[in-house]
Amino acid sequence: MLRCRYRCGSKVTGRPPAADAATYLLSAVLLMLARPRATSRAVAATEAPTGLLTELRGGWKEFSSLRWMWPVVGQFAVVNACFGGAIMVLGPAVAEQELGGAVAWSFVLAAHSAGFVLGSLIAIRIRPRHPLRTGVLVTFGFFPPYLLLAAGAPTWLIAVGMLTAGVCIDVFEVLWRTTVHTHVPEHAMSRVSSYDSLASFICTPLGLAVAGPVAAHIGVAETLVLSGVLGTVTSTIPLFFTVVRDLPSRVPGLDHVSA
């Protein structure tokens, strides 16, 4: 859910746009080489050509019927907005004013990226019995960097916080995507995933737009703290839903863990 946040990273690190373009080109080549599975007749029958509005209504019906999905998607509508405003807008400003500029912020973002790698290694080894419960609990690790930036912590400590956040993001991402792919009917996967992405990122432009004006009005540190508190409070809400806490894993070979 948080993957697209790094498009503005090249402005801070100095990475040329051509490097980003090359990654998109590589992705396109890999997608061209992919060979989808043969679709069964039963599934194909449900995918008969229909109009756009019919597809949208059908996708919304499938999405809204998944009561375990929309609390988490709603959570990330807020979390992504907070991340975009606090980390992507205010983070570079704090780095410029207090940490030494682009070099320090590049180090922080590199630590965050390293967290993704470590998070992937962790995620492939865990098999929680209730993946959404574990995933939502992991999201509380997203927010310490907000407070560290607000407190004027040294670069190395902010980097540690961002490393931890990167681990938590990737663990959540794996648990979330695995849950979606094992609980959503195959014929509805693309439509449900589209609504998932739309709803998760719908508030991100708002977060990017208001971070600067809010910081100018109440202060950068105060805005960072407010973003961290808002993200943390929002992340508690899905845990009040039994269907989120108790959704069972459908991963084969489940280890006997209690989370």
CSV table of C-alpha atoms in Angstrom, one decimal:
chain,number,residue,atom,x,y,z
A,1,MET,CA,0.0,0.0,0.0
A,2,LEU,CA,2.8,2.4,0.6
A,3,ARG,CA,4.9,1.5,-2.4
A,4,CYS,CA,4.3,4.6,-4.6
A,5,ARG,CA,5.6,7.0,-1.9
A,6,TYR,CA,9.2,7.0,-3.3
A,7,ARG,CA,8.6,8.8,-6.5
A,8,CYS,CA,9.7,12.0,-4.9
A,9,GLY,CA,12.8,10.4,-3.4
A,10,SER,CA,14.9,11.2,-6.5
A,11,LYS,CA,14.4,14.9,-5.8
A,12,VAL,CA,16.2,14.5,-2.4
A,13,THR,CA,18.8,11.9,-3.4
A,14,GLY,CA,19.7,13.4,-6.7
A,15,ARG,CA,18.9,10.2,-8.6
A,16,PRO,CA,18.2,11.0,-12.3
A,17,PRO,CA,14.7,10.5,-13.7
A,18,ALA,CA,16.2,8.1,-16.3
A,19,ALA,CA,16.9,5.6,-13.5
A,20,ASP,CA,13.3,5.6,-12.5
A,21,ALA,CA,12.3,5.3,-16.1
A,22,ALA,CA,14.6,2.3,-16.5
A,23,THR,CA,12.9,0.5,-13.6
A,24,TYR,CA,9.5,1.0,-15.2
A,25,LEU,CA,10.8,-0.3,-18.5
A,26,LEU,CA,12.2,-3.4,-16.8
A,27,SER,CA,8.8,-3.9,-15.1
A,28,ALA,CA,7.1,-3.7,-18.5
A,29,VAL,CA,9.4,-6.3,-20.0
A,30,LEU,CA,8.9,-8.7,-17.1
A,31,LEU,CA,5.1,-8.3,-17.4
A,32,MET,CA,5.3,-9.1,-21.1
A,33,LEU,CA,7.2,-12.3,-20.3
A,34,ALA,CA,4.6,-13.4,-17.8
A,35,ARG,CA,2.2,-16.2,-18.9
A,36,PRO,CA,-1.1,-16.2,-17.1
A,37,ARG,CA,-2.7,-19.4,-16.0
A,38,ALA,CA,-5.4,-20.8,-18.2
A,39,THR,CA,-8.8,-19.6,-17.0
A,40,SER,CA,-11.4,-22.2,-16.1
A,41,ARG,CA,-14.7,-22.1,-18.0
A,42,ALA,CA,-16.6,-21.3,-14.8
A,43,VAL,CA,-14.5,-18.3,-14.2
A,44,ALA,CA,-14.5,-17.2,-17.8
A,45,ALA,CA,-18.3,-17.3,-17.8
A,46,THR,CA,-18.4,-14.7,-15.1
A,47,GLU,CA,-16.1,-12.5,-17.0
A,48,ALA,CA,-18.3,-11.9,-20.1
A,49,PRO,CA,-18.0,-8.4,-21.6
A,50,THR,CA,-20.0,-5.8,-19.7
A,51,GLY,CA,-20.2,-2.0,-19.5
A,52,LEU,CA,-17.9,0.1,-17.5
A,53,LEU,CA,-20.6,1.1,-15.0
A,54,THR,CA,-21.6,-2.5,-14.5
A,55,GLU,CA,-18.0,-3.4,-13.8
A,56,LEU,CA,-17.7,-0.6,-11.3
A,57,ARG,CA,-20.9,-1.6,-9.5
A,58,GLY,CA,-19.9,-5.2,-9.5
A,59,GLY,CA,-16.4,-4.4,-8.1
A,60,TRP,CA,-17.9,-2.1,-5.4
A,61,LYS,CA,-20.3,-4.9,-4.4
A,62,GLU,CA,-17.5,-7.4,-4.0
A,63,PHE,CA,-15.3,-4.9,-2.2
A,64,SER,CA,-17.9,-3.7,0.2
A,65,SER,CA,-19.0,-7.2,1.0
A,66,LEU,CA,-15.5,-8.0,2.4
A,67,ARG,CA,-16.0,-6.7,6.0
A,68,TRP,CA,-12.5,-7.6,6.9
A,69,MET,CA,-11.0,-5.4,4.1
A,70,TRP,CA,-12.5,-2.0,4.4
A,71,PRO,CA,-11.4,-1.2,8.0
A,72,VAL,CA,-7.8,-1.8,7.0
A,73,VAL,CA,-8.2,0.1,3.7
A,74,GLY,CA,-9.7,3.0,5.6
A,75,GLN,CA,-6.8,2.9,8.0
A,76,PHE,CA,-4.4,3.2,5.2
A,77,ALA,CA,-6.2,6.1,3.6
A,78,VAL,CA,-5.2,8.1,6.6
A,79,VAL,CA,-1.8,6.4,7.2
A,80,ASN,CA,-0.7,7.1,3.6
A,81,ALA,CA,-1.8,10.7,3.8
A,82,CYS,CA,0.2,11.1,7.1
A,83,PHE,CA,3.2,9.5,5.5
A,84,GLY,CA,3.1,11.6,2.4
A,85,GLY,CA,2.9,14.8,4.4
A,86,ALA,CA,5.1,14.1,7.3
A,87,ILE,CA,7.9,12.1,5.7
A,88,MET,CA,7.9,13.1,2.1
A,89,VAL,CA,7.2,16.8,2.5
A,90,LEU,CA,8.4,17.7,6.0
A,91,GLY,CA,11.2,15.1,6.3
A,92,PRO,CA,13.4,16.7,3.6
A,93,ALA,CA,12.8,20.2,5.2
A,94,VAL,CA,13.9,18.9,8.6
A,95,ALA,CA,17.0,17.3,7.0
A,96,GLU,CA,17.9,20.5,5.3
A,97,GLN,CA,17.5,22.6,8.4
A,98,GLU,CA,18.8,20.3,11.1
A,99,LEU,CA,20.5,17.2,9.8
A,100,GLY,CA,22.9,18.6,7.2
A,101,GLY,CA,20.9,18.4,4.0
A,102,ALA,CA,20.5,15.9,1.2
A,103,VAL,CA,23.3,13.6,2.3
A,104,ALA,CA,21.8,13.0,5.7
A,105,TRP,CA,18.3,12.4,4.2
A,106,SER,CA,19.7,10.0,1.6
A,107,PHE,CA,21.2,8.0,4.4
A,108,VAL,CA,17.8,8.0,6.1
A,109,LEU,CA,16.0,6.8,3.0
A,110,ALA,CA,18.7,4.2,2.3
A,111,ALA,CA,18.1,2.8,5.8
A,112,HIS,CA,14.3,2.7,5.0
A,113,SER,CA,15.0,0.8,1.9
A,114,ALA,CA,17.3,-1.7,3.7
A,115,GLY,CA,14.3,-2.2,6.1
A,116,PHE,CA,12.3,-3.4,3.1
A,117,VAL,CA,14.9,-6.1,2.4
A,118,LEU,CA,15.0,-7.2,6.0
A,119,GLY,CA,11.2,-7.1,6.2
A,120,SER,CA,10.9,-9.4,3.2
A,121,LEU,CA,13.3,-11.9,4.8
A,122,ILE,CA,11.2,-11.9,8.0
A,123,ALA,CA,7.9,-12.0,6.2
A,124,ILE,CA,8.7,-15.2,4.2
A,125,ARG,CA,9.4,-17.0,7.5
A,126,ILE,CA,6.4,-16.1,9.6
A,127,ARG,CA,3.0,-17.8,9.3
A,128,PRO,CA,0.6,-16.1,11.7
A,129,ARG,CA,-2.7,-17.8,12.3
A,130,HIS,CA,-4.5,-14.4,12.1
A,131,PRO,CA,-2.5,-12.4,9.5
A,132,LEU,CA,-4.5,-9.2,9.7
A,133,ARG,CA,-4.2,-9.0,13.4
A,134,THR,CA,-0.5,-9.4,13.1
A,135,GLY,CA,-0.3,-7.0,10.2
A,136,VAL,CA,-2.3,-4.2,11.9
A,137,LEU,CA,-0.2,-4.6,15.0
A,138,VAL,CA,3.0,-4.3,12.9
A,139,THR,CA,1.8,-0.9,11.5
A,140,PHE,CA,2.5,0.8,14.8
A,141,GLY,CA,6.1,0.6,13.9
A,142,PHE,CA,5.5,3.1,11.1
A,143,PHE,CA,5.3,6.1,13.3
A,144,PRO,CA,8.4,6.5,15.6
A,145,PRO,CA,10.3,8.3,12.8
A,146,TYR,CA,7.6,11.1,12.9
A,147,LEU,CA,8.4,11.7,16.6
A,148,LEU,CA,12.2,11.4,16.1
A,149,LEU,CA,12.1,14.0,13.3
A,150,ALA,CA,10.0,16.3,15.5
A,151,ALA,CA,12.3,15.9,18.4
A,152,GLY,CA,15.4,16.8,16.4
A,153,ALA,CA,17.0,13.4,17.0
A,154,PRO,CA,20.4,12.7,15.4
A,155,THR,CA,20.5,11.3,11.8
A,156,TRP,CA,21.6,7.8,12.9
A,157,LEU,CA,18.6,7.5,15.3
A,158,ILE,CA,16.2,8.7,12.7
A,159,ALA,CA,17.7,6.2,10.3
A,160,VAL,CA,17.2,3.4,12.8
A,161,GLY,CA,13.6,4.4,13.1
A,162,MET,CA,13.1,4.4,9.3
A,163,LEU,CA,14.9,1.1,9.1
A,164,THR,CA,12.3,-0.3,11.6
A,165,ALA,CA,9.5,1.3,9.7
A,166,GLY,CA,10.7,-0.2,6.5
A,167,VAL,CA,10.7,-3.7,8.1
A,168,CYS,CA,7.2,-3.2,9.4
A,169,ILE,CA,5.9,-1.9,6.1
A,170,ASP,CA,7.1,-4.9,4.2
A,171,VAL,CA,5.9,-7.4,6.7
A,172,PHE,CA,2.5,-5.8,6.6
A,173,GLU,CA,2.6,-5.7,2.8
A,174,VAL,CA,3.3,-9.4,2.5
A,175,LEU,CA,0.6,-10.3,5.1
A,176,TRP,CA,-1.9,-8.1,3.4
A,177,ARG,CA,-1.3,-9.2,-0.1
A,178,THR,CA,-1.3,-12.9,1.0
A,179,THR,CA,-4.6,-12.4,2.8
A,180,VAL,CA,-6.2,-10.7,-0.2
A,181,HIS,CA,-5.1,-13.4,-2.6
A,182,THR,CA,-6.3,-16.2,-0.4
A,183,HIS,CA,-9.6,-14.7,0.7
A,184,VAL,CA,-10.9,-12.8,-2.4
A,185,PRO,CA,-12.5,-14.9,-5.1
A,186,GLU,CA,-10.3,-15.2,-8.2
A,187,HIS,CA,-12.9,-13.7,-10.6
A,188,ALA,CA,-13.2,-10.6,-8.4
A,189,MET,CA,-9.5,-10.1,-7.7
A,190,SER,CA,-8.7,-7.3,-10.1
A,191,ARG,CA,-11.8,-5.3,-9.3
A,192,VAL,CA,-11.3,-5.6,-5.5
A,193,SER,CA,-7.6,-4.8,-5.8
A,194,SER,CA,-8.5,-1.7,-7.8
A,195,TYR,CA,-10.9,-0.4,-5.1
A,196,ASP,CA,-8.3,-1.3,-2.5
A,197,SER,CA,-5.6,0.8,-4.2
A,198,LEU,CA,-8.0,3.7,-4.9
A,199,ALA,CA,-9.3,3.9,-1.4
A,200,SER,CA,-5.9,3.4,0.2
A,201,PHE,CA,-4.3,6.3,-1.7
A,202,ILE,CA,-7.3,8.6,-2.2
A,203,CYS,CA,-6.2,10.9,0.7
A,204,THR,CA,-2.5,10.9,-0.1
A,205,PRO,CA,-2.7,14.1,-2.4
A,206,LEU,CA,-4.5,15.8,0.5
A,207,GLY,CA,-1.7,14.9,2.9
A,208,LEU,CA,1.0,16.2,0.4
A,209,ALA,CA,-1.0,19.4,-0.1
A,210,VAL,CA,-1.8,20.4,3.4
A,211,ALA,CA,1.5,19.4,5.2
A,212,GLY,CA,3.3,22.6,4.2
A,213,PRO,CA,0.4,25.1,5.1
A,214,VAL,CA,-0.3,23.3,8.4
A,215,ALA,CA,3.4,23.3,9.3
A,216,ALA,CA,3.6,27.0,8.5
A,217,HIS,CA,0.7,27.6,10.8
A,218,ILE,CA,1.4,25.4,13.8
A,219,GLY,CA,5.1,24.5,13.3
A,220,VAL,CA,7.0,21.6,11.7
A,221,ALA,CA,7.6,19.7,14.9
A,222,GLU,CA,3.9,20.0,15.9
A,223,THR,CA,2.7,18.8,12.5
A,224,LEU,CA,5.0,15.8,12.6
A,225,VAL,CA,3.7,14.9,16.1
A,226,LEU,CA,0.1,15.4,15.0
A,227,SER,CA,0.7,13.2,12.0
A,228,GLY,CA,2.2,10.5,14.1
A,229,VAL,CA,-0.6,10.6,16.7
A,230,LEU,CA,-3.3,10.6,13.9
A,231,GLY,CA,-1.7,7.6,12.2
A,232,THR,CA,-1.3,5.7,15.5
A,233,VAL,CA,-4.9,6.4,16.6
A,234,THR,CA,-6.3,5.4,13.2
A,235,SER,CA,-4.3,2.2,13.3
A,236,THR,CA,-6.0,1.1,16.4
A,237,ILE,CA,-9.5,1.2,14.8
A,238,PRO,CA,-9.3,-2.0,12.8
A,239,LEU,CA,-8.4,-3.9,15.9
A,240,PHE,CA,-11.9,-3.2,17.3
A,241,PHE,CA,-13.4,-5.3,14.5
A,242,THR,CA,-13.6,-9.0,15.4
A,243,VAL,CA,-13.6,-9.9,11.7
A,244,VAL,CA,-10.2,-8.3,11.3
A,245,ARG,CA,-8.7,-9.7,14.5
A,246,ASP,CA,-9.9,-13.2,13.9
A,247,LEU,CA,-9.7,-13.7,10.1
A,248,PRO,CA,-7.9,-17.0,9.8
A,249,SER,CA,-5.0,-17.7,7.5
A,250,ARG,CA,-5.5,-19.9,4.5
A,251,VAL,CA,-1.8,-20.4,3.8
A,252,PRO,CA,-0.9,-24.0,3.4
A,253,GLY,CA,1.5,-25.5,6.0
A,254,LEU,CA,0.5,-23.0,8.7
A,255,ASP,CA,2.9,-22.9,11.7
A,256,HIS,CA,1.2,-23.1,15.1
A,257,VAL,CA,1.6,-19.6,16.3
A,258,SER,CA,-0.9,-17.6,18.3
A,259,ALA,CA,-0.7,-14.2,16.6
